């Protein structure tokens, strides 16, 4: 599936992804746990240049990652649905799987920040797990 669409729970914010996803990750960092209410966040990695907001204006919360770089986390100002993140220095948007209109074909292919995982977080057998952020490869590799 090349084009994907998504939205918040109330429909005020809508978005589109027009290129294949680069992967699906499960983030166990404490910021993601706070955004989800305790669970890890399941995110699809979408190329920034293929991501666009098609309706509404999300609210953005800016914080710093453990590397010191800025991370922008977006959510709907009306219903509060967490939508996506935009880490600095990375050409990807981390789209929450729950914000996608159809995520039935997506499965995780890595876990990150597992050192912050609660003991009850689900870990998928057979996929790589990293204590913090995995090493990033340049696009095209």
One Martini backbone bead per residue (centre of mass of N, CA, C, O) as a GRO file, in nm:
protein
  141
    1UNK     BB    1   0.091   0.040   0.028
    2UNK     BB    2   0.134   0.373  -0.053
    3UNK     BB    3  -0.128   0.505   0.042
    4UNK     BB    4  -0.203   0.695   0.340
    5UNK     BB    5  -0.434   0.749   0.604
    6UNK     BB    6  -0.541   0.993   0.863
    7UNK     BB    7  -0.662   1.048   1.213
    8UNK     BB    8  -0.841   1.159   1.446
    9UNK     BB    9  -1.111   1.095   1.643
   10UNK     BB   10  -1.280   1.366   1.536
   11UNK     BB   11  -1.148   1.476   1.239
   12UNK     BB   12  -0.983   1.754   1.242
   13UNK     BB   13  -0.735   1.569   1.169
   14UNK     BB   14  -0.552   1.521   0.861
   15UNK     BB   15  -0.365   1.270   0.665
   16UNK     BB   16  -0.078   1.193   0.437
   17UNK     BB   17   0.083   0.912   0.268
   18UNK     BB   18   0.297   0.878  -0.048
   19UNK     BB   19   0.483   0.647   0.074
   20UNK     BB   20   0.658   0.413   0.179
   21UNK     BB   21   0.732   0.262   0.449
   22UNK     BB   22   1.027   0.202   0.664
   23UNK     BB   23   0.856   0.109   0.922
   24UNK     BB   24   0.809  -0.055   1.252
   25UNK     BB   25   0.777   0.066   1.587
   26UNK     BB   26   0.867   0.027   1.941
   27UNK     BB   27   0.825   0.265   2.199
   28UNK     BB   28   0.964   0.286   2.552
   29UNK     BB   29   0.975   0.560   2.627
   30UNK     BB   30   0.871   0.789   2.857
   31UNK     BB   31   0.726   0.980   2.660
   32UNK     BB   32   0.546   0.762   2.527
   33UNK     BB   33   0.412   0.669   2.788
   34UNK     BB   34   0.276   0.940   2.845
   35UNK     BB   35   0.115   0.964   2.573
   36UNK     BB   36  -0.038   0.669   2.624
   37UNK     BB   37  -0.058   0.593   2.952
   38UNK     BB   38   0.205   0.349   2.947
   39UNK     BB   39   0.247   0.249   2.685
   40UNK     BB   40   0.371   0.187   2.410
   41UNK     BB   41   0.468   0.300   2.089
   42UNK     BB   42   0.326   0.267   1.773
   43UNK     BB   43   0.526   0.318   1.473
   44UNK     BB   44   0.550   0.478   1.168
   45UNK     BB   45   0.788   0.523   0.904
   46UNK     BB   46   0.787   0.832   0.742
   47UNK     BB   47   0.853   1.028   0.498
   48UNK     BB   48   0.859   1.363   0.510
   49UNK     BB   49   0.809   1.419   0.190
   50UNK     BB   50   0.525   1.219   0.223
   51UNK     BB   51   0.401   1.424   0.432
   52UNK     BB   52   0.056   1.544   0.501
   53UNK     BB   53  -0.160   1.788   0.581
   54UNK     BB   54  -0.524   1.806   0.498
   55UNK     BB   55  -0.639   1.883   0.798
   56UNK     BB   56  -0.584   2.115   0.995
   57UNK     BB   57  -0.428   2.199   1.330
   58UNK     BB   58  -0.194   2.097   1.515
   59UNK     BB   59  -0.054   2.038   1.808
   60UNK     BB   60   0.268   2.130   1.959
   61UNK     BB   61   0.525   1.947   2.124
   62UNK     BB   62   0.835   2.050   2.270
   63UNK     BB   63   1.137   1.858   2.294
   64UNK     BB   64   1.401   1.661   2.424
   65UNK     BB   65   1.612   1.434   2.364
   66UNK     BB   66   1.875   1.240   2.468
   67UNK     BB   67   2.060   1.397   2.247
   68UNK     BB   68   1.923   1.710   2.243
   69UNK     BB   69   1.716   1.698   2.038
   70UNK     BB   70   1.444   1.788   1.876
   71UNK     BB   71   1.091   1.721   1.948
   72UNK     BB   72   0.785   1.675   1.769
   73UNK     BB   73   0.459   1.659   1.910
   74UNK     BB   74   0.142   1.557   1.799
   75UNK     BB   75  -0.199   1.688   1.839
   76UNK     BB   76  -0.522   1.725   1.912
   77UNK     BB   77  -0.696   2.010   2.033
   78UNK     BB   78  -0.977   1.862   2.077
   79UNK     BB   79  -0.918   1.528   2.158
   80UNK     BB   80  -0.588   1.444   2.202
   81UNK     BB   81  -0.468   1.289   1.979
   82UNK     BB   82  -0.207   1.115   1.900
   83UNK     BB   83  -0.007   1.128   1.591
   84UNK     BB   84   0.301   1.263   1.574
   85UNK     BB   85   0.652   1.276   1.498
   86UNK     BB   86   0.955   1.513   1.480
   87UNK     BB   87   1.261   1.449   1.445
   88UNK     BB   88   1.556   1.561   1.449
   89UNK     BB   89   1.783   1.463   1.195
   90UNK     BB   90   1.528   1.314   1.057
   91UNK     BB   91   1.354   1.187   0.757
   92UNK     BB   92   1.108   1.137   0.973
   93UNK     BB   93   0.783   1.015   1.063
   94UNK     BB   94   0.609   0.930   1.366
   95UNK     BB   95   0.336   0.733   1.327
   96UNK     BB   96   0.060   0.650   1.472
   97UNK     BB   97  -0.116   0.367   1.427
   98UNK     BB   98  -0.396   0.476   1.547
   99UNK     BB   99  -0.411   0.716   1.316
  100UNK     BB  100  -0.466   0.514   1.112
  101UNK     BB  101  -0.709   0.390   0.905
  102UNK     BB  102  -0.492   0.153   0.819
  103UNK     BB  103  -0.304  -0.121   1.010
  104UNK     BB  104  -0.338  -0.439   0.937
  105UNK     BB  105  -0.036  -0.477   0.781
  106UNK     BB  106   0.119  -0.407   1.045
  107UNK     BB  107   0.451  -0.475   1.181
  108UNK     BB  108   0.692  -0.508   1.386
  109UNK     BB  109   1.078  -0.451   1.353
  110UNK     BB  110   1.118  -0.288   1.637
  111UNK     BB  111   1.283  -0.200   1.942
  112UNK     BB  112   1.287   0.088   2.165
  113UNK     BB  113   1.383   0.173   2.474
  114UNK     BB  114   1.389  -0.091   2.671
  115UNK     BB  115   1.512   0.032   2.938
  116UNK     BB  116   1.207   0.176   2.986
  117UNK     BB  117   1.049  -0.069   3.025
  118UNK     BB  118   0.802  -0.225   3.141
  119UNK     BB  119   0.746  -0.546   3.251
  120UNK     BB  120   0.451  -0.546   3.082
  121UNK     BB  121   0.570  -0.518   2.819
  122UNK     BB  122   0.557  -0.607   2.502
  123UNK     BB  123   0.758  -0.858   2.337
  124UNK     BB  124   0.881  -0.937   2.030
  125UNK     BB  125   0.980  -1.202   1.883
  126UNK     BB  126   1.257  -1.172   1.651
  127UNK     BB  127   1.326  -0.872   1.716
  128UNK     BB  128   1.484  -0.599   1.751
  129UNK     BB  129   1.655  -0.464   2.049
  130UNK     BB  130   1.698  -0.143   2.208
  131UNK     BB  131   1.793   0.050   2.468
  132UNK     BB  132   1.770   0.271   2.254
  133UNK     BB  133   1.871   0.406   1.986
  134UNK     BB  134   1.924   0.317   1.686
  135UNK     BB  135   2.107   0.298   1.430
  136UNK     BB  136   2.127   0.508   1.158
  137UNK     BB  137   2.050   0.498   0.824
  138UNK     BB  138   2.086   0.598   0.535
  139UNK     BB  139   1.925   0.659   0.275
  140UNK     BB  140   1.932   0.358   0.065
  141UNK     BB  141   2.036   0.112   0.274
   0.00000   0.00000   0.00000
